Amino acid sequence: MKRLPLAANSIRQSVIRMLVEAKSGHPAGSLGMAEVFTALYFGVLRHDPTNPSWKERDRVVLSNGHICPVLYAALAEAGYFPKEHLLTLRKLGSPLQGHPHVGSLPGIENSSGPLGQGISQAVGMALVGKRENQDWRVYALLGDGELDEGQVWEACLLASKYSLDNLVAIIDRNNIQIDGTSDDVLPLEPLSEKFSSFGWNVVVVDGNNINAVLHAFSMAQSCADKPSVIIANTISGKGVSFMEKKFGWHGKSPNKEEGELALKELAEERKKLEAM
Amino acid sequence: MEGNPTSANLVPDVFAAAVPKKASRDGFGKALAELGEKDQNVWALTADVSESTRTHWFAEKFPGRFVQVGVAEQNLAGVAAGIAACGKKAFISAFAAFSPGRNFDQIRVSVCYSNLNVKIHASHAGLSVGPDGASHQILEDIAMMRALPNMTVLVPCDLEQAKKATIAAAALKTPAYIRTSRENTPVFTTPQTPFEIGKANVYRDAKDVAIFACGLQVFEALKAAEELKKKGIEAAVIDMHSIKPIDRETIVRYAKQCKALVSAEDHQVNGGLGSAIAEVLCELHPAPLVRVGVKDSFGESGNCAELYRKYGIDAAAIAKAAEEAVKLKSSE
């Protein structure tokens, strides 16, 4: 079962290449979430990359739009569009906007950027699915810093009110945000208890362990009558030693030399994976 | 014909005591319930104000397409965007002070940037909300909404027109803003009065001065025209129910015909109807314009008529502005 770790490695390499070329963007969260996106697009989702507007598809709503490099890389890896397009990220006229825009790129379900907005849209979609007895699901991805936004909790209350068990939220719990650690900027703990007191089923997982992440998704899916949240403990900048756990890499792109170093590390990891 | 109502199919005598007084929010609510009957894709959402916004008539009939989000206007707009992303027509209703007052960012990014089929019904707008005071009297919403790409902005003048505006907005696949009031005011338009988005309604034609008004100021403008007539000034009255798109052709026509213009609205003079008209005039046909609206201040508690008088947006203020506009023309 090295297909998935290899896909995660490819996604990380794409993220680095995109950000070096774009000269701006957000590496830390993008790298840290590579396993979650791999699990989603290569294990969990009911989707068809050749038919992105398929009515029966599962919906992926990226609420923390700034980590879109990992979403774009995963979509390209899954075949939604050619990988060459990734290098146009953030450039004039590109469908790969600095934050996602509906209609610009196949596979994008929501426009995002201002934090807290995606989860509400995911709730709206899940509500339609539930009321119309559809069996597709909605997966909403949020950052932990994003939980500072009050709108998130408005949405959580409503999801619970309407028992949206077709909705799974995934929190990227990397404990970094722009000004520092989330423990310093605005403490979130006890986080699991917050969600469970809001009426959500909570699954906590090592977000950089693909098998554990896949298991967490199946736990979330099997819970009836409640929305589920997967708190994915991740390492920001995962896979690139000099970026790991450093909040300075939240919104700073690697330069060419740093990019080469990062790609070298990732290539070595890939060799090890292939030899396994 | 000059100075007289045109063939706009208004009630026979708009000032008669027999003309029923009702709130424009009722027109929205009736149209919404009608739309719900005809179209299974119509959904309605509210933020704990279903009765006040007249969304409860829809909710009672179609509970399966009604969503009560609680006092959470940011989530209201976001959930509606998600519903619209699934191919539905989502109507959100709340007090204008809170939606779009509080959720501008959600309307901008979740709704307008994605160009989704979400209609924003904002009731209790302007000074007309009265005793609740300044916090609830939003006077900046038209400015905010007309600045947004993809947005249509409608300000109906009475119950009948609110109905038509709601039905016309529903026919669009794009975002629209519908501003209504709580105050009971004369229902002086009729089911036969024309309504077309982007096309102003001329209720009086004249050559001395043209008054462009929206919302409750349309009736005030009709009263002002009667007063002006007594002073020998013939005023045209034009109902600008569509702020965006705005009827540039009618504005320019009256700039040429009257050479003196007045705008009137229950909104700040900055950014609303008056500003929109000034933009058209400056670009296409400069002419003197006197703007009637709230002059860069907050409101206060009081009843609608008292507030309209104190803040200078009633018929008397409009008539005074018209006289000023006429003077500006002759001093040129």
Coordinates of C-alpha atoms in Angstrom, one line a residue:
Chain A
M1 CA 0.0 0.0 0.0
K2 CA 2.6 2.6 -1.0
R3 CA 0.4 4.1 -3.7
L4 CA -1.1 6.7 -1.3
P5 CA 2.2 7.8 0.4
L6 CA 3.6 8.2 -3.1
A7 CA 0.7 10.3 -4.1
A8 CA 1.1 12.5 -1.0
N9 CA 4.8 12.9 -1.9
S10 CA 3.9 14.0 -5.4
I11 CA 1.4 16.5 -4.1
R12 CA 4.1 17.9 -1.8
Q13 CA 6.5 18.2 -4.7
S14 CA 3.9 20.0 -6.7
V15 CA 3.2 22.4 -3.8
I16 CA 6.9 23.4 -3.6
R17 CA 7.2 23.8 -7.4
M18 CA 4.0 26.0 -7.5
L19 CA 5.0 28.2 -4.7
V20 CA 8.6 28.7 -6.0
E21 CA 7.2 29.7 -9.4
A22 CA 4.4 31.9 -7.9
K23 CA 6.8 33.7 -5.5
S24 CA 4.0 33.9 -3.0
G25 CA 1.5 31.6 -1.2
H26 CA 1.1 29.4 1.8
P27 CA 3.4 26.4 2.2
A28 CA 3.0 25.4 5.8
G29 CA -0.7 24.3 5.8
S30 CA -0.4 23.0 2.3
L31 CA 2.4 20.6 3.1
G32 CA 0.9 19.6 6.4
M33 CA -2.4 18.6 4.8
A34 CA -1.0 16.4 2.0
E35 CA -2.0 13.1 3.7
V36 CA -5.6 14.4 4.3
F37 CA -6.0 15.5 0.7
T38 CA -4.5 12.2 -0.6
A39 CA -6.9 10.2 1.6
L40 CA -9.8 12.3 0.3
Y41 CA -9.1 12.2 -3.4
F42 CA -7.6 8.7 -3.6
G43 CA -9.5 6.9 -1.0
V44 CA -12.6 8.5 0.4
L45 CA -14.4 10.6 -2.2
R46 CA -17.1 9.5 -4.6
H47 CA -16.0 11.6 -7.6
D48 CA -15.2 11.5 -11.3
P49 CA -12.4 13.8 -12.3
T50 CA -13.7 13.6 -15.9
N51 CA -17.1 14.9 -14.9
P52 CA -16.6 17.5 -12.1
S53 CA -20.2 18.6 -12.2
W54 CA -21.6 15.1 -11.7
K55 CA -24.7 15.6 -9.5
E56 CA -24.1 12.6 -7.3
R57 CA -20.5 13.6 -6.4
D58 CA -19.3 14.2 -2.9
R59 CA -18.5 17.9 -2.3
V60 CA -15.2 19.2 -1.0
V61 CA -15.4 22.6 0.5
L62 CA -12.1 24.3 1.3
S63 CA -12.9 26.8 4.0
N64 CA -9.4 28.0 4.7
G65 CA -8.8 29.0 1.1
H66 CA -5.2 29.9 1.6
I67 CA -4.0 26.3 1.5
C68 CA -5.4 25.9 -2.0
P69 CA -2.0 24.9 -3.4
V70 CA -2.5 21.5 -1.8
L71 CA -6.1 21.4 -3.2
Y72 CA -4.9 22.3 -6.7
A73 CA -2.1 19.8 -6.5
A74 CA -4.5 17.0 -5.4
L75 CA -7.0 17.9 -8.1
A76 CA -4.2 17.7 -10.8
E77 CA -2.8 14.5 -9.3
A78 CA -6.4 13.0 -9.5
G79 CA -6.7 14.1 -13.1
Y80 CA -9.1 17.1 -13.0
F81 CA -6.7 19.1 -15.1
P82 CA -3.1 18.8 -16.5
K83 CA -0.3 19.1 -13.9
E84 CA 1.4 21.8 -16.1
H85 CA -1.4 24.2 -15.2
L86 CA -0.1 24.1 -11.6
L87 CA 2.8 26.4 -12.4
T88 CA 0.4 29.2 -13.4
L89 CA -0.7 29.6 -9.7
R90 CA -1.3 33.2 -8.8
K91 CA -0.3 34.5 -12.3
L92 CA -2.4 36.9 -14.3
G93 CA -5.2 35.1 -16.2
S94 CA -4.6 31.8 -14.5
P95 CA -7.6 29.6 -13.4
L96 CA -5.5 28.9 -10.2
Q97 CA -6.3 32.0 -8.3
G98 CA -4.5 32.9 -5.1
H99 CA -7.5 31.8 -3.2
P100 CA -10.1 29.4 -4.9
H101 CA -12.8 30.8 -7.2
V102 CA -15.8 28.8 -8.3
G103 CA -16.0 28.5 -12.1
S104 CA -12.4 29.2 -12.7
L105 CA -11.1 25.6 -12.2
P106 CA -12.8 22.2 -12.4
G107 CA -13.3 20.6 -9.0
I108 CA -13.6 23.8 -7.0
E109 CA -16.9 23.8 -5.1
N110 CA -16.7 27.2 -3.4
S111 CA -15.0 30.6 -3.5
S112 CA -13.0 31.2 -0.3
G113 CA -10.4 33.4 1.3
P114 CA -12.0 35.2 4.2
L115 CA -12.0 32.6 6.9
G116 CA -15.1 31.0 8.3
Q117 CA -17.2 31.2 5.1
G118 CA -16.7 27.7 3.7
I119 CA -18.2 25.8 6.6
S120 CA -21.4 27.7 6.2
Q121 CA -21.6 26.8 2.6
A122 CA -20.8 23.2 3.4
V123 CA -23.8 23.2 5.9
G124 CA -26.0 24.6 3.2
M125 CA -25.0 21.9 0.7
A126 CA -25.4 19.1 3.3
L127 CA -28.8 20.5 4.2
V128 CA -30.0 20.2 0.6
G129 CA -28.5 16.7 0.4
K130 CA -30.2 15.6 3.6
R131 CA -33.6 17.1 2.8
E132 CA -33.6 15.6 -0.6
N133 CA -32.4 12.2 0.6
Q134 CA -29.2 12.3 -1.5
D135 CA -26.4 9.9 -0.6
W136 CA -23.6 12.2 -1.5
R137 CA -21.5 13.7 1.3
V138 CA -19.9 17.0 2.1
Y139 CA -16.4 17.4 3.3
A140 CA -15.3 20.8 4.7
L141 CA -11.7 21.6 5.4
L142 CA -10.8 24.2 8.0
G143 CA -7.7 25.6 9.6
D144 CA -7.4 25.7 13.4
G145 CA -6.7 29.4 13.3
E146 CA -9.9 29.7 11.3
L147 CA -11.8 28.6 14.4
D148 CA -11.2 32.0 15.8
E149 CA -14.0 33.2 13.5
G150 CA -17.4 33.3 15.1
Q151 CA -19.1 32.3 11.9
V152 CA -17.6 28.8 12.3
W153 CA -19.5 28.3 15.5
E154 CA -22.8 29.7 14.0
A155 CA -22.4 27.0 11.3
C156 CA -21.6 24.3 13.8
L157 CA -24.8 25.1 15.8
L158 CA -26.9 24.8 12.7
A159 CA -25.3 21.6 11.5
S160 CA -26.1 20.0 14.8
K161 CA -29.7 21.4 14.8
Y162 CA -30.4 19.7 11.5
S163 CA -28.5 16.5 12.4
L164 CA -26.3 16.7 9.3
D165 CA -24.6 13.3 9.4
N166 CA -23.7 13.7 5.7
L167 CA -21.3 16.5 6.7
V168 CA -17.7 15.9 7.8
A169 CA -15.5 18.8 8.9
I170 CA -11.7 18.3 9.0
I171 CA -9.7 20.7 11.1
D172 CA -6.0 21.1 10.3
R173 CA -4.8 21.2 13.9
N174 CA -1.2 22.4 13.3
N175 CA -1.3 25.0 16.1
I176 CA 0.2 27.7 13.9
Q177 CA -1.3 30.9 12.5
I178 CA 0.1 34.1 11.2
D179 CA 1.2 35.8 14.4
G180 CA 2.3 32.6 16.3
T181 CA 1.0 29.4 17.8
S182 CA -2.7 29.2 18.2
D183 CA -2.1 28.5 21.9
D184 CA -0.6 32.0 22.1
V185 CA -2.8 33.9 19.6
L186 CA -6.1 32.6 20.9
P187 CA -6.2 29.3 22.8
L188 CA -8.7 26.7 21.4
E189 CA -8.3 23.9 23.9
P190 CA -10.2 21.9 25.0
L191 CA -11.1 21.7 21.3
S192 CA -12.7 18.2 21.2
E193 CA -14.9 19.1 24.1
K194 CA -16.0 22.3 22.3
F195 CA -17.2 20.3 19.3
S196 CA -18.8 17.6 21.3
S197 CA -20.7 20.2 23.4
F198 CA -21.9 21.6 20.1
G199 CA -23.4 18.2 19.3
W200 CA -20.7 16.9 16.9
N201 CA -19.2 13.5 16.7
V202 CA -15.4 14.1 17.3
V203 CA -12.6 11.9 15.9
V204 CA -9.0 12.9 16.7
V205 CA -6.3 11.6 14.4
D206 CA -2.6 11.9 13.5
G207 CA -3.2 13.8 10.3
N208 CA 0.1 12.9 8.7
N209 CA -0.6 9.1 8.9
I210 CA -2.6 8.2 5.9
N211 CA -4.0 4.9 7.2
A212 CA -5.1 6.6 10.4
V213 CA -6.7 9.3 8.4
L214 CA -8.6 6.8 6.2
H215 CA -9.8 5.1 9.4
A216 CA -10.9 8.4 10.8
F217 CA -13.0 9.1 7.7
S218 CA -14.7 5.7 8.0
M219 CA -15.4 6.4 11.7
A220 CA -16.9 9.8 10.8
Q221 CA -19.1 8.3 8.0
S222 CA -20.5 5.6 10.3
C223 CA -21.9 8.1 12.8
A224 CA -25.6 8.6 12.4
D225 CA -27.7 11.7 13.3
K226 CA -24.7 14.0 14.0
P227 CA -22.2 15.9 12.0
S228 CA -18.7 14.7 12.4
V229 CA -15.4 16.6 12.9
I230 CA -12.0 15.0 12.4
I231 CA -9.4 16.9 14.3
A232 CA -6.3 16.1 12.3
N233 CA -3.2 16.8 14.3
T234 CA -0.7 17.7 11.7
I235 CA 2.8 19.1 11.5
S236 CA 2.9 22.3 9.5
G237 CA 5.4 22.3 6.7
K238 CA 5.6 18.4 7.0
G239 CA 8.1 16.8 4.7
V240 CA 10.5 19.7 4.5
S241 CA 12.7 19.8 7.6
F242 CA 13.4 23.5 7.6
M243 CA 9.7 24.4 7.3
E244 CA 8.3 22.0 9.9
K245 CA 6.5 23.6 12.9
K246 CA 7.6 27.1 12.0
F247 CA 4.8 29.7 11.9
G248 CA 7.0 32.0 9.8
W249 CA 6.2 29.6 6.8
H250 CA 2.5 30.2 7.1
G251 CA 2.4 32.7 4.2
K252 CA 5.9 32.9 2.8
S253 CA 6.9 31.0 -0.3
P254 CA 10.3 29.3 -0.6
N255 CA 12.9 31.0 -2.9
K256 CA 14.6 29.0 -5.7
E257 CA 17.4 27.7 -3.5
E258 CA 15.0 26.8 -0.6
G259 CA 12.8 25.2 -3.2
E260 CA 15.6 23.0 -4.5
L261 CA 16.5 22.0 -1.0
A262 CA 12.9 21.1 -0.3
L263 CA 12.5 19.1 -3.5
K264 CA 15.8 17.2 -2.7
E265 CA 14.4 16.1 0.7
L266 CA 11.1 15.1 -0.9
A267 CA 12.9 13.1 -3.7
E268 CA 14.9 11.3 -1.0
E269 CA 11.7 10.4 0.8
R270 CA 10.2 9.2 -2.4
K271 CA 13.2 6.9 -3.0
K272 CA 12.7 5.4 0.4
L273 CA 9.0 4.9 -0.2
E274 CA 9.7 3.2 -3.6
A275 CA 12.2 0.9 -2.0
M276 CA 9.8 -0.3 0.7
Chain B
M1 CA -50.6 66.4 -19.4
E2 CA -47.9 68.4 -17.8
G3 CA -47.9 68.1 -14.0
N4 CA -50.4 65.3 -14.1
P5 CA -49.9 61.7 -13.4
T6 CA -48.9 59.8 -16.5
S7 CA -50.4 56.6 -17.7
A8 CA -48.5 54.6 -15.1
N9 CA -51.7 52.8 -13.9
L10 CA -51.5 54.2 -10.3
V11 CA -54.6 54.1 -8.1
P12 CA -57.0 56.8 -9.3
D13 CA -56.3 59.3 -6.4
V14 CA -53.0 58.4 -4.7
F15 CA -53.7 60.8 -1.8
A16 CA -57.2 59.6 -1.1
A17 CA -57.8 58.4 2.5
A18 CA -59.3 55.2 1.1
V19 CA -55.9 54.1 -0.3
P20 CA -54.9 51.2 1.9
K21 CA -51.7 51.6 4.0
K22 CA -49.5 48.5 4.2
A23 CA -45.8 47.7 4.5
S24 CA -43.7 46.8 1.5
R25 CA -42.3 43.8 3.5
D26 CA -45.8 42.2 3.1
G27 CA -45.4 42.4 -0.7
F28 CA -42.1 40.5 -0.4
G29 CA -43.7 37.8 1.8
K30 CA -46.7 37.3 -0.5
A31 CA -44.5 37.0 -3.6
L32 CA -42.2 34.6 -1.8
A33 CA -45.1 32.3 -0.9
E34 CA -46.3 32.5 -4.5
L35 CA -42.9 31.6 -5.8
G36 CA -42.6 28.7 -3.4
E37 CA -45.9 27.3 -4.8
K38 CA -44.7 27.6 -8.4
D39 CA -41.1 26.6 -8.1
Q40 CA -39.8 23.6 -6.0
N41 CA -36.3 25.1 -6.2
V42 CA -37.2 28.2 -4.1
W43 CA -35.8 28.0 -0.6
A44 CA -36.2 30.6 2.1
L45 CA -33.9 31.3 5.1
T46 CA -34.2 33.7 8.0
A47 CA -32.2 34.8 11.1
D48 CA -34.9 34.6 13.9
V49 CA -37.1 37.2 12.2
S50 CA -39.4 35.1 10.0
E51 CA -42.6 36.9 11.0
S52 CA -41.1 40.4 10.9
T53 CA -39.7 39.8 7.4
R54 CA -42.9 38.0 6.3
T55 CA -41.0 34.8 5.6
H56 CA -43.4 32.9 7.9
W57 CA -46.0 32.7 5.1
F58 CA -43.5 30.6 3.1
A59 CA -42.3 28.7 6.1
E60 CA -45.9 27.6 7.0
K61 CA -46.5 26.2 3.5
F62 CA -43.1 24.8 2.7
P63 CA -41.3 23.7 5.9
G64 CA -39.1 21.4 3.9
R65 CA -37.6 24.3 2.0
F66 CA -37.4 26.7 4.9
V67 CA -34.3 27.2 7.1
Q68 CA -34.2 28.9 10.4
V69 CA -30.5 29.7 11.2
G70 CA -31.1 31.7 14.4
V71 CA -29.5 35.1 15.2
A72 CA -26.5 34.4 12.9
E73 CA -26.5 36.6 9.8
Q74 CA -23.0 35.6 8.6
N75 CA -24.1 32.0 8.6
L76 CA -27.4 33.0 7.0
A77 CA -25.6 34.3 3.9
G78 CA -23.1 31.4 3.8
V79 CA -25.7 28.6 4.2
A80 CA -27.8 30.3 1.4
A81 CA -24.7 30.2 -0.8
G82 CA -24.2 26.5 -0.2
I83 CA -27.9 25.9 -1.0
A84 CA -27.7 27.9 -4.2
A85 CA -24.5 26.0 -5.1
C86 CA -26.8 22.9 -5.3
G87 CA -29.0 24.6 -7.9
K88 CA -31.6 26.2 -5.7
K89 CA -32.9 29.8 -5.5
A90 CA -32.1 30.9 -1.9
F91 CA -34.0 33.9 -0.4
I92 CA -32.5 35.2 2.8
S93 CA -34.5 37.6 5.0
A94 CA -33.4 39.7 7.9
F95 CA -33.4 43.3 9.1
A96 CA -31.3 45.4 6.8
A97 CA -29.1 46.6 9.7
F98 CA -27.8 43.1 10.1
S99 CA -28.0 41.7 6.6
P100 CA -26.2 43.2 4.8
G101 CA -25.1 45.4 7.7
R102 CA -23.3 42.5 9.4
N103 CA -22.6 40.0 6.7
F104 CA -21.2 42.2 3.9
D105 CA -18.1 40.0 3.6
Q106 CA -20.2 36.8 3.2
I107 CA -22.4 38.5 0.6
R108 CA -19.3 39.7 -1.2
V109 CA -17.3 36.5 -1.3
S110 CA -19.6 33.6 -0.7
V111 CA -22.5 35.0 -2.8
C112 CA -21.3 37.6 -5.3
Y113 CA -17.8 36.3 -6.2
S114 CA -19.3 33.0 -7.0
N115 CA -22.3 34.7 -8.7
L116 CA -24.8 32.5 -6.9
N117 CA -28.6 32.6 -7.1
V118 CA -29.1 34.2 -3.7
K119 CA -31.6 37.0 -3.1
I120 CA -31.1 39.2 -0.1
H121 CA -34.3 40.6 1.3
A122 CA -33.6 43.3 3.8
S123 CA -36.6 44.7 5.7
H124 CA -36.8 47.5 8.3
A125 CA -34.4 49.6 6.3
G126 CA -33.7 53.3 6.8
L127 CA -35.1 55.9 9.3
S128 CA -38.5 54.5 8.7
V129 CA -38.0 51.7 11.2
G130 CA -38.5 54.5 13.8
P131 CA -38.4 54.0 17.5
D132 CA -35.7 51.3 17.5
G133 CA -33.2 54.1 17.0
A134 CA -30.0 54.6 15.1
S135 CA -28.4 51.2 15.5
H136 CA -31.4 49.6 13.7
Q137 CA -31.8 52.4 11.1
I138 CA -29.3 51.3 8.4
L139 CA -28.6 54.2 6.0
E140 CA -25.6 52.7 4.2
D141 CA -26.9 49.5 2.7
I142 CA -27.7 50.7 -0.8
A143 CA -24.1 52.1 -1.0
M144 CA -22.7 48.7 0.1
M145 CA -24.8 46.6 -2.2
R146 CA -24.5 48.7 -5.3
A147 CA -20.7 48.6 -5.1
L148 CA -20.7 44.8 -5.4
P149 CA -20.1 43.1 -8.8
N150 CA -22.9 40.8 -10.0
M151 CA -25.4 42.4 -7.6
T152 CA -28.8 43.9 -8.7
V153 CA -30.2 46.5 -6.2
L154 CA -34.0 47.0 -6.0
V155 CA -35.8 49.5 -3.7
P156 CA -39.6 49.1 -4.1
C157 CA -41.9 52.0 -3.2
D158 CA -44.9 50.0 -1.8
L159 CA -46.4 46.6 -1.3
E160 CA -47.4 46.0 -4.9
Q161 CA -44.0 47.0 -6.2
A162 CA -42.2 44.9 -3.6
K163 CA -44.2 41.9 -4.9
K164 CA -43.1 42.6 -8.5
A165 CA -39.5 43.3 -7.5
T166 CA -39.4 39.9 -5.7
I167 CA -40.8 38.1 -8.7
A168 CA -38.5 39.9 -11.1
A169 CA -35.5 39.2 -8.8
A170 CA -36.5 35.5 -8.7
A171 CA -36.3 35.4 -12.5
L172 CA -32.6 36.3 -12.4
K173 CA -30.0 33.6 -11.9
T174 CA -27.7 36.1 -10.1
P175 CA -27.6 37.8 -6.7
A176 CA -30.1 40.5 -6.0
Y177 CA -30.8 42.9 -3.1
I178 CA -34.4 43.8 -2.2
R179 CA -34.9 46.6 0.3
T180 CA -38.3 46.8 2.1
S181 CA -39.8 48.7 5.0
R182 CA -41.9 48.0 8.1
E183 CA -43.8 51.2 8.0
N184 CA -47.4 51.0 6.7
T185 CA -47.6 53.4 3.7
P186 CA -50.1 54.0 0.9
V187 CA -50.3 51.2 -1.7
F188 CA -50.5 53.6 -4.6
T189 CA -49.2 51.4 -7.4
T190 CA -51.5 48.7 -8.8
P191 CA -51.0 45.2 -10.2
Q192 CA -51.1 47.0 -13.6
T193 CA -48.3 49.4 -12.9
P194 CA -45.3 48.4 -15.0
F195 CA -42.2 47.0 -13.4
E196 CA -39.0 46.2 -15.2
I197 CA -35.6 45.9 -13.6
G198 CA -33.4 48.8 -14.8
K199 CA -36.3 50.8 -16.2
A200 CA -37.6 53.8 -14.1
N201 CA -41.3 54.5 -13.8
V202 CA -42.4 58.0 -14.6
Y203 CA -45.4 58.9 -12.4
R204 CA -45.6 62.6 -13.4
D205 CA -44.1 64.3 -16.4
A206 CA -43.1 68.0 -16.3
K207 CA -40.5 70.5 -17.5
D208 CA -39.5 72.6 -14.5
V209 CA -37.8 70.1 -12.3
A210 CA -37.5 66.3 -12.1
I211 CA -37.6 64.4 -8.7
F212 CA -36.0 61.0 -8.7
A213 CA -37.0 58.9 -5.7
C214 CA -36.8 55.4 -4.4
G215 CA -38.7 53.5 -1.6
L216 CA -41.0 55.5 0.6
Q217 CA -39.6 58.7 -0.8
V218 CA -41.6 58.1 -4.0
F219 CA -44.8 58.9 -2.3
E220 CA -43.2 61.8 -0.5
A221 CA -42.1 63.1 -3.9
L222 CA -45.7 62.8 -5.3
K223 CA -46.8 64.9 -2.3
A224 CA -44.0 67.4 -2.9
A225 CA -45.1 67.7 -6.6
E226 CA -48.6 68.7 -5.4
E227 CA -47.1 71.4 -3.2
L228 CA -44.8 72.7 -5.9
K229 CA -47.7 72.9 -8.3
K230 CA -49.4 75.4 -6.0
K231 CA -46.3 77.5 -6.2
G232 CA -46.3 77.3 -10.0
I233 CA -43.5 74.8 -10.3
E234 CA -44.3 71.7 -12.3
A235 CA -42.3 68.7 -11.1
A236 CA -41.8 65.4 -12.8
V237 CA -41.7 62.4 -10.4
I238 CA -39.7 59.4 -11.4
D239 CA -39.6 56.1 -9.4
M240 CA -36.1 54.7 -9.4
H241 CA -36.9 51.3 -8.0
S242 CA -33.8 49.9 -9.7
I243 CA -30.6 51.5 -8.3
K244 CA -28.5 48.9 -10.1
P245 CA -28.7 48.6 -13.0
I246 CA -29.8 52.3 -13.1
D247 CA -31.9 53.7 -15.9
R248 CA -29.3 56.1 -17.5
E249 CA -31.5 56.9 -20.4
T250 CA -34.3 58.3 -18.2
I251 CA -31.9 60.3 -16.0
V252 CA -30.3 61.9 -19.1
R253 CA -33.7 62.5 -20.7
Y254 CA -34.9 64.5 -17.6
A255 CA -31.6 66.3 -17.3
K256 CA -32.2 67.6 -20.8
Q257 CA -35.9 68.2 -20.3
C258 CA -35.9 69.9 -16.9
K259 CA -32.3 71.0 -16.4
A260 CA -32.9 70.8 -12.6
L261 CA -33.0 67.5 -10.7
V262 CA -33.6 66.3 -7.2
S263 CA -32.9 62.8 -5.7
A264 CA -34.7 61.5 -2.6
E265 CA -34.1 58.5 -0.5
D266 CA -34.2 57.1 3.1
H267 CA -30.4 56.6 3.1
Q268 CA -27.2 58.6 3.5
V269 CA -26.7 61.1 0.7
N270 CA -23.3 59.5 0.3
G271 CA -23.3 56.4 -1.8
G272 CA -27.0 55.8 -2.5
L273 CA -29.5 56.8 -5.2
G274 CA -28.4 60.4 -5.2
S275 CA -24.8 59.4 -5.7
A276 CA -25.7 56.9 -8.5
I277 CA -27.6 59.7 -10.3
A278 CA -24.8 62.2 -9.9
E279 CA -22.4 59.6 -11.4
V280 CA -24.6 59.3 -14.5
L281 CA -25.0 63.0 -14.8
C282 CA -21.3 63.7 -14.5
E283 CA -20.4 61.2 -17.1
L284 CA -23.2 61.8 -19.6
H285 CA -25.0 65.1 -19.2
P286 CA -24.0 67.4 -16.3
A287 CA -27.0 69.2 -14.7
P288 CA -27.8 70.7 -11.3
L289 CA -28.8 68.0 -8.8
V290 CA -29.9 68.6 -5.2
R291 CA -29.8 65.4 -3.1
V292 CA -32.3 64.7 -0.4
G293 CA -31.2 62.1 2.1
V294 CA -29.6 61.8 5.5
K295 CA -26.6 64.2 5.6
D296 CA -23.8 62.1 7.0
S297 CA -25.3 61.5 10.4
F298 CA -27.0 58.7 12.4
G299 CA -30.7 58.7 13.2
E300 CA -32.4 58.4 16.5
S301 CA -35.7 57.2 18.1
G302 CA -38.9 58.7 17.0
N303 CA -41.8 57.7 14.6
C304 CA -41.3 57.6 10.9
A305 CA -43.0 60.9 10.1
E306 CA -41.2 62.8 12.9
L307 CA -37.8 61.4 11.7
Y308 CA -38.5 62.2 8.0
R309 CA -39.3 65.8 9.0
K310 CA -36.3 66.2 11.4
Y311 CA -33.8 64.7 9.1
G312 CA -35.1 66.5 6.0
I313 CA -36.3 63.6 3.8
D314 CA -40.1 64.2 3.8
A315 CA -42.3 65.9 1.2
A316 CA -41.6 69.4 2.5
A317 CA -37.8 68.8 2.3
I318 CA -38.2 67.4 -1.2
A319 CA -40.2 70.4 -2.3
K320 CA -37.6 72.8 -0.8
A321 CA -34.9 70.9 -2.6
A322 CA -36.8 71.2 -5.9
E323 CA -37.1 75.0 -5.5
E324 CA -33.3 75.1 -4.9
A325 CA -32.7 73.1 -8.0
V326 CA -34.9 75.4 -10.0
K327 CA -32.9 78.4 -8.7
L328 CA -29.6 76.7 -9.6
K329 CA -30.9 76.3 -13.1
S330 CA -31.8 80.0 -13.5
S331 CA -28.5 81.2 -11.9
E332 CA -26.5 79.3 -14.6

